[in-house]
Coordinates of C-alpha atoms in Angstrom, one line a residue:
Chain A
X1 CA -16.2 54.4 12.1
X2 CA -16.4 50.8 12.4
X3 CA -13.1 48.6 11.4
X4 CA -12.8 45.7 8.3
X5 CA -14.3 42.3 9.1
X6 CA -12.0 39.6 9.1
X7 CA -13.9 35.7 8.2
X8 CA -11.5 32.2 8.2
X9 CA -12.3 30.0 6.2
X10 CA -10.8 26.6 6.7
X11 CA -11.1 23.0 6.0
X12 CA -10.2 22.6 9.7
X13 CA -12.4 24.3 12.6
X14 CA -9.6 24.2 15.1
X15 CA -7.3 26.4 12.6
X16 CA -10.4 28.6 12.1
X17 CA -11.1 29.0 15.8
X18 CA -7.4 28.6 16.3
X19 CA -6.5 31.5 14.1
X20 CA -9.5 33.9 15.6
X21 CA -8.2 33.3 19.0
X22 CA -4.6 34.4 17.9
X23 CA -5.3 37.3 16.2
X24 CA -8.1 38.3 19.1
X25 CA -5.4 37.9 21.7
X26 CA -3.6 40.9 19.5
X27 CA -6.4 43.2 18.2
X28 CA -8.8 44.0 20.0
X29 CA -11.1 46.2 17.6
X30 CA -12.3 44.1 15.0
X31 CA -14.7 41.7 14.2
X32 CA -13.5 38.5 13.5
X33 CA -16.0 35.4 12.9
X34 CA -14.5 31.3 12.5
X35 CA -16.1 29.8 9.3
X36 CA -14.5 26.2 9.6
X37 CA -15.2 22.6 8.6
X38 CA -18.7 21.4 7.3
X39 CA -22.1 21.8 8.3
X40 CA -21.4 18.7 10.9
X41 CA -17.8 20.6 12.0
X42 CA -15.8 17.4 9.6
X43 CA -13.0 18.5 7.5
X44 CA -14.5 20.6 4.5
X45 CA -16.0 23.8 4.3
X46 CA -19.8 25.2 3.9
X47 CA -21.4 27.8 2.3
X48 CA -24.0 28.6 5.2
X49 CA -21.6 28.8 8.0
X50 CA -19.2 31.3 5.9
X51 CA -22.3 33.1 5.3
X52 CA -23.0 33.5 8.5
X53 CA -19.6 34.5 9.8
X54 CA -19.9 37.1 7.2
X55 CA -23.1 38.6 8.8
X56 CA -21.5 38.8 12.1
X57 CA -18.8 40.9 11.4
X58 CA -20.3 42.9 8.3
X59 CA -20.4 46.7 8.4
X60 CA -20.3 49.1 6.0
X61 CA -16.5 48.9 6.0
X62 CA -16.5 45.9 4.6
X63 CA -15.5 42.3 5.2
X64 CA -12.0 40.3 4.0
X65 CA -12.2 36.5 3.9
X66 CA -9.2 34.6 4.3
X67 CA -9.0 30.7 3.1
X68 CA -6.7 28.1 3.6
X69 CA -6.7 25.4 0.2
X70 CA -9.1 26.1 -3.2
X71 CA -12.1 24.3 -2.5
X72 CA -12.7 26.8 0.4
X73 CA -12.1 30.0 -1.8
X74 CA -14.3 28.6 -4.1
X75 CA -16.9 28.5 -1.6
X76 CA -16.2 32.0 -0.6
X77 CA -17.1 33.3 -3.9
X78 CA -20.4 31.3 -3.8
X79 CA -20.8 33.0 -0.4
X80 CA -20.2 36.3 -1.6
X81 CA -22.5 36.0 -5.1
X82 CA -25.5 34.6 -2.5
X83 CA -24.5 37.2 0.7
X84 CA -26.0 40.1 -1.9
X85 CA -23.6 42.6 -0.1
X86 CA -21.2 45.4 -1.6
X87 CA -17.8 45.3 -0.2
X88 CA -17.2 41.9 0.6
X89 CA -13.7 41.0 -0.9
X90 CA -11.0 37.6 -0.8
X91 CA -7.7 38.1 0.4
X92 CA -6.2 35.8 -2.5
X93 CA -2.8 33.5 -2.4
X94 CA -2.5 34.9 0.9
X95 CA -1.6 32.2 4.1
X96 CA -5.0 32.4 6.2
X97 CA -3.2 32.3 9.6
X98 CA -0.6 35.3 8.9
X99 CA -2.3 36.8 6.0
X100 CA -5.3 37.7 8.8
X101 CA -2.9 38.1 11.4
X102 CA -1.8 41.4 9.2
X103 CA -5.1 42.0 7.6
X104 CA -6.6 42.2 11.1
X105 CA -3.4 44.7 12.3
X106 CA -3.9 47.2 9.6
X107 CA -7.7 47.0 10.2
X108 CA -7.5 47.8 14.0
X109 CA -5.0 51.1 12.9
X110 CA -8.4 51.8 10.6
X111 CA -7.2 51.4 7.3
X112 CA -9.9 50.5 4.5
X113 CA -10.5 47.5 2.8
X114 CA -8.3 48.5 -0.5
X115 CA -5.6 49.7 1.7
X116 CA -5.5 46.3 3.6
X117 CA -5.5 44.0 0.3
X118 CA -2.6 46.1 -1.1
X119 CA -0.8 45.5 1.8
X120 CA -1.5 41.9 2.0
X121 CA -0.3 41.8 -1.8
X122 CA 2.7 43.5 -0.7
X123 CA 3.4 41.4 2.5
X124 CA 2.6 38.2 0.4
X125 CA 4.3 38.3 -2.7
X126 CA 6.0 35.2 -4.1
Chain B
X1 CA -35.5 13.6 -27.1
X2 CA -36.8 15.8 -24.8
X3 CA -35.9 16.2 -20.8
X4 CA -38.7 17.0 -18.6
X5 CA -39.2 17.2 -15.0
X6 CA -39.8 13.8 -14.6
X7 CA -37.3 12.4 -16.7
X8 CA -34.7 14.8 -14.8
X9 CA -35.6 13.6 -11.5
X10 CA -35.1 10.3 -13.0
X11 CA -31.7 11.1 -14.4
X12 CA -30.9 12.2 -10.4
X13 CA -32.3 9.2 -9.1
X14 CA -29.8 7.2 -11.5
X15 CA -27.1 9.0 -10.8
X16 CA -27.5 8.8 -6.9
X17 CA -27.3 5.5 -7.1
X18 CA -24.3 5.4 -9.4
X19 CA -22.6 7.2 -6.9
X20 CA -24.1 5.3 -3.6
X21 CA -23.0 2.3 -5.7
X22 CA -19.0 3.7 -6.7
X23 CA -18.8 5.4 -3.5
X24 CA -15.6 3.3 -2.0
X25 CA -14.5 3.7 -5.8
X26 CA -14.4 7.6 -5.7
X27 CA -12.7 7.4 -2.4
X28 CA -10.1 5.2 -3.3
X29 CA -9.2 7.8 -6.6
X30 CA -9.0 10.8 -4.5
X31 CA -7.1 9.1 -1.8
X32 CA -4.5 8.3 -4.7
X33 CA -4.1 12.2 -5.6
X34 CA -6.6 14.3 -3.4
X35 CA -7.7 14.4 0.4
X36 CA -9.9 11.2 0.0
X37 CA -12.8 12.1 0.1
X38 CA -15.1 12.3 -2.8
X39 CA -17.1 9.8 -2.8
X40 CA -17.9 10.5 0.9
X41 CA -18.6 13.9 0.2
X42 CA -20.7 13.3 -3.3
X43 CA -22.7 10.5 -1.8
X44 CA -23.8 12.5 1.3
X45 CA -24.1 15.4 -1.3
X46 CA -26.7 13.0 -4.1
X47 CA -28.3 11.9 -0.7
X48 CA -29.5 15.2 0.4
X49 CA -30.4 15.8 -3.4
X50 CA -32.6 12.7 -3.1
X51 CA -34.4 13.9 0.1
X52 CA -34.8 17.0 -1.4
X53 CA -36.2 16.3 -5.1
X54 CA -38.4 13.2 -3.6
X55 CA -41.2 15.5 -1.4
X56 CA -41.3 18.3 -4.4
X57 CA -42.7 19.4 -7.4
X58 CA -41.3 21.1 -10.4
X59 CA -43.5 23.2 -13.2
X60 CA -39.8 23.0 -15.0
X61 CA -36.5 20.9 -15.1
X62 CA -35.1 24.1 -14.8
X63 CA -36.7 24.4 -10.7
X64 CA -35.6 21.4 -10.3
X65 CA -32.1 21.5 -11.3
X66 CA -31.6 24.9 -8.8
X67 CA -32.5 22.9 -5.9
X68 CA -30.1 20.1 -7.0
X69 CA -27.8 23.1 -6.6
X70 CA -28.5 24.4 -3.6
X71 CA -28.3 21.1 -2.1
X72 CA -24.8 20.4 -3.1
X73 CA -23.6 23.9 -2.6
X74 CA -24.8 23.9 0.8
X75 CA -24.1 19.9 1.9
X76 CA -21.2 19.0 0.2
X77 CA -17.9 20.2 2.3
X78 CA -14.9 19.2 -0.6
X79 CA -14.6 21.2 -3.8
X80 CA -17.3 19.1 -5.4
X81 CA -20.0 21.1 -3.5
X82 CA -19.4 24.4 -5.3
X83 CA -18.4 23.0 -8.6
X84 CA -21.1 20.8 -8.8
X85 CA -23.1 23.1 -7.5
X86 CA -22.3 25.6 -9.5
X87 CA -22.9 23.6 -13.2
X88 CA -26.1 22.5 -11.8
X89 CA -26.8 26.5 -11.4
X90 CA -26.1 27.6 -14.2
X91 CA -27.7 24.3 -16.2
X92 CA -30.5 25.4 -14.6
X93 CA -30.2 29.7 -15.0
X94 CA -29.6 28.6 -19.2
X95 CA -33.2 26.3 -19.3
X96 CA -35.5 28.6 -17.1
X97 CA -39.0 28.5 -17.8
X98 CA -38.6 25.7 -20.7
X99 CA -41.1 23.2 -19.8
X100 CA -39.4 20.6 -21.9
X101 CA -35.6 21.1 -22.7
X102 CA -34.6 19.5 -26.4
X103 CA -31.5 18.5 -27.3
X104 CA -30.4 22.0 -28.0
X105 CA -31.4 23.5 -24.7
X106 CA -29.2 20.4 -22.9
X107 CA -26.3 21.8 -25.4
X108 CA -26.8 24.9 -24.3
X109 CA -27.0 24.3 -20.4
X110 CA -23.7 21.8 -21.0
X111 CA -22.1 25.2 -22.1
X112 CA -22.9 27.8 -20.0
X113 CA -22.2 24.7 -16.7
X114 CA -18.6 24.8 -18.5
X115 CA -18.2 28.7 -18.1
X116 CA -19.1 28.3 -14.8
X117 CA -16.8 25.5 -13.9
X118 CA -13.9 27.6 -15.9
X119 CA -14.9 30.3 -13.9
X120 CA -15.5 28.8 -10.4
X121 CA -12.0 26.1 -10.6
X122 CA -10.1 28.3 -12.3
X123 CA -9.6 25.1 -15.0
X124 CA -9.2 24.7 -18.3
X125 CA -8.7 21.5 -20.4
X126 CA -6.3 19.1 -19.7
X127 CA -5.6 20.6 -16.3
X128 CA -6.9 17.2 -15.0
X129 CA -10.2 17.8 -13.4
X130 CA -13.9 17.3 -14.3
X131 CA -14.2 19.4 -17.2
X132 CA -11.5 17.3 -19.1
X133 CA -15.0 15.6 -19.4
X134 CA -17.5 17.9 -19.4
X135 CA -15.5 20.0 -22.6
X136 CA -15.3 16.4 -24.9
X137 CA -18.9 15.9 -23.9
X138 CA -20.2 19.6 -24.8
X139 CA -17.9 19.5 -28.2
X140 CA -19.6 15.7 -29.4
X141 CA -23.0 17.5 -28.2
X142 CA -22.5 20.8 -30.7
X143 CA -20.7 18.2 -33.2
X144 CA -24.2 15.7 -33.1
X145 CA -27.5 16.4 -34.4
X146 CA -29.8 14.4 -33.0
X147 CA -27.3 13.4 -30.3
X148 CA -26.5 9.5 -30.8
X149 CA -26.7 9.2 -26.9
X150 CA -25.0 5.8 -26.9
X151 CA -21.8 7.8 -28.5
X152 CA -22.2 9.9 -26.0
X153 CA -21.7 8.0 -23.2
X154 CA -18.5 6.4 -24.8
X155 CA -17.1 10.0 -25.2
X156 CA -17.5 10.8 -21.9
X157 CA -16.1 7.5 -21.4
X158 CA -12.7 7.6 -23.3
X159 CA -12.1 11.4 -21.9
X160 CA -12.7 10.2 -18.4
X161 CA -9.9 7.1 -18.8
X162 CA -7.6 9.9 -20.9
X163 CA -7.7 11.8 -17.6
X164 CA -5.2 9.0 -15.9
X165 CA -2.1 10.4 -18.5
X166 CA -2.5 13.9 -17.4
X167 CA -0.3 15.9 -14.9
X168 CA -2.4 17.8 -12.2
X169 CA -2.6 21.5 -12.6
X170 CA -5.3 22.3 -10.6
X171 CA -7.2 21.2 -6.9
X172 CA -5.2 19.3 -4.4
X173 CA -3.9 16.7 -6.8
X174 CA -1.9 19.7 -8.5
X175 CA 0.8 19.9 -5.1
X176 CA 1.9 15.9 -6.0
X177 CA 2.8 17.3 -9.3
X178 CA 4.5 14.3 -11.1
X179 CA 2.9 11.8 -8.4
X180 CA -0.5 12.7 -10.1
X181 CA 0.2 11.1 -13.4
X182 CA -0.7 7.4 -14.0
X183 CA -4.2 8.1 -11.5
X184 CA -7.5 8.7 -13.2
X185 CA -9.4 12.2 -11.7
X186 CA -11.8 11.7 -9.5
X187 CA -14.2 14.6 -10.4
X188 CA -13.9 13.6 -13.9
X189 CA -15.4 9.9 -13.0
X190 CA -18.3 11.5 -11.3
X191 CA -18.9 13.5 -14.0
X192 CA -18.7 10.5 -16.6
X193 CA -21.2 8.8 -14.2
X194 CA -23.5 12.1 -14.5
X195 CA -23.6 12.0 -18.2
X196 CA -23.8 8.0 -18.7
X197 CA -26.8 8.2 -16.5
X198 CA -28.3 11.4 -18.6
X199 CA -28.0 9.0 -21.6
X200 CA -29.4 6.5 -19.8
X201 CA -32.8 8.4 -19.2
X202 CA -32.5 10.3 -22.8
X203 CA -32.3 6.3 -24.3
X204 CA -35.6 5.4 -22.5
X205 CA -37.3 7.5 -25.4
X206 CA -40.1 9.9 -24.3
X207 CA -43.1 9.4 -22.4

């Protein structure tokens, strides 16, 4: 059985790399993909790149994508209406460096995609 | 009045240079209450548009406003991107296969672009963003048979200046909280320029 995907979306493509590199240094078992900054890697975010990142790490068990400020979930849910895929889910008002940080723990120990956003709704609550 | 394929590439040429024109202008709102950079971002964005739309053909305004879409969605890296992107969609999803869209179909489009703006942003009126414009405009539109296009533009006009009073709820400018009042929105300045220059091309008259 293959493990959650984790995608970052940020404004910044250090904190999206950054973030990836953190969490890989933990977890070893899960796919993680960087979606940060614009199509020329300035401060912003793009719809192709976090489609892509969502190809790389896609699997049947589905894929979580974490964002840092609102412009960058809105492009996630224009990602996930043109990626055509079932399973594909936001991790909402949840901070992208610690909210993937536990999404990616709880993936690696093979929980599933509704156990891991009840979690992070748990772990994150204002 | 009737909008056709040429008259909307028209209305996208006019606008591109609205914003190439107010570029600085945008810039200088958004650094006031946002991360500074909308008219960076919405110039680059129209730019694309332009290379786009100028080596293509359209059997319907309806093709064409998809790949003004697509363009933005994929080009622009602030939040305008995928709002803007996504009112051009669904403008364009509302007219399909309409060779000629009346003053009715635009109405029509204008609504369904508001859904998705709702939708996409999360926004609703008087949260100080672009549809604080857009909703004024669709309300004179459903209000106006024919559409006095002049009153139009002065609609979008006066809702764009009304945004200055209003205390950000939504989009970057909604974490200065108090700081955001006395500052006109920056979105909804674009989107006044988007419908003076679609009464600009519907004044022309037909061809």
């Amino acid at each position: 059985m293959t493990n959650v995907g984790i995608v970052l979306i940020s404004h910044s493509p250090k904190i999206a790399e950054g973030a990836k590199e953190l969490i890989e240094q933990v977890v070893k078992n899960v796919p993680v993909a960087a979606a940060g900054g614009t199509d020329t890697n300035e401060i912003g975010t793009n719809v192709e790149k976090i489609l892509s990142a969502i190809d790389q790490v896609y699997s049947e068990a589905g894929v979580i994508l974490f964002y840092d400020l609102g412009s960058a979930m809105m492009n996630a849910e224009v990602a996930i209406e043109l990626a055509g895929k079932g399973n594909i889910r936001i991790a909402e008002n949840v901070p992208i460096v610690e909210g993937a940080y536990v999404g990616a723990v709880e993936s690696g120990m093979g929980h599933g995609i509704e156990q891991i956003l009840e979690s992070l709704g748990k772990s994150f609550k204002k | 009045m009737e909008l056709t394929v040429k008259k909307a590439k028209l209305w996208m040429e006019a606008l591109n240079e609205k914003i190439q024109k107010h570029k600085e202008y945008l810039s200088e709102l958004d650094q006031a209450i946002g991360d500074g950079d909308h008219g960076v971002n919405m110039a680059r964005g129209f730019q694309e548009v332009m290379n786009k739309l100028s080596d293509a053909d359209y059997a319907t305004p309806s093709d064409l406003l998809k790949d003004v879409a697509m363009v933005l969605m994929s080009k622009v890296g602030g939040a305008s991107g995928p709002l803007y992107g996504t009112a051009f969609l669904k403008m364009a999803m509302a007219t399909k296969n309409k060779e000629k869209l009346t003053e009715e179909d635009l109405t029509l489009a204008v609504e369904e672009a508001i859904k998705g703006l709702e939708q996409r942003g999360k926004a609703q009126l008087k949260d100080k963003t672009m549809l604080d414009v857009w909703i004024p405009v669709h309300h004179y539109m459903k209000q106006n048979s024919p559409i006095d296009w002049g009153n139009l533009e002065a609609t979008a006009k006066g809702a764009m200046e009304a945004t200055k009073e209003l205390l950000a709820l939504k989009g970057r400018a909604a974490y200065l909280k108090e700081r955001s009042v006395g500052h006109i929105d920056p979105g909804s300045v674009s989107s006044y320029y988007l419908f003076q220059t679609l009464a600009e091309t519907m004044k022309e008259g037909d061809e």
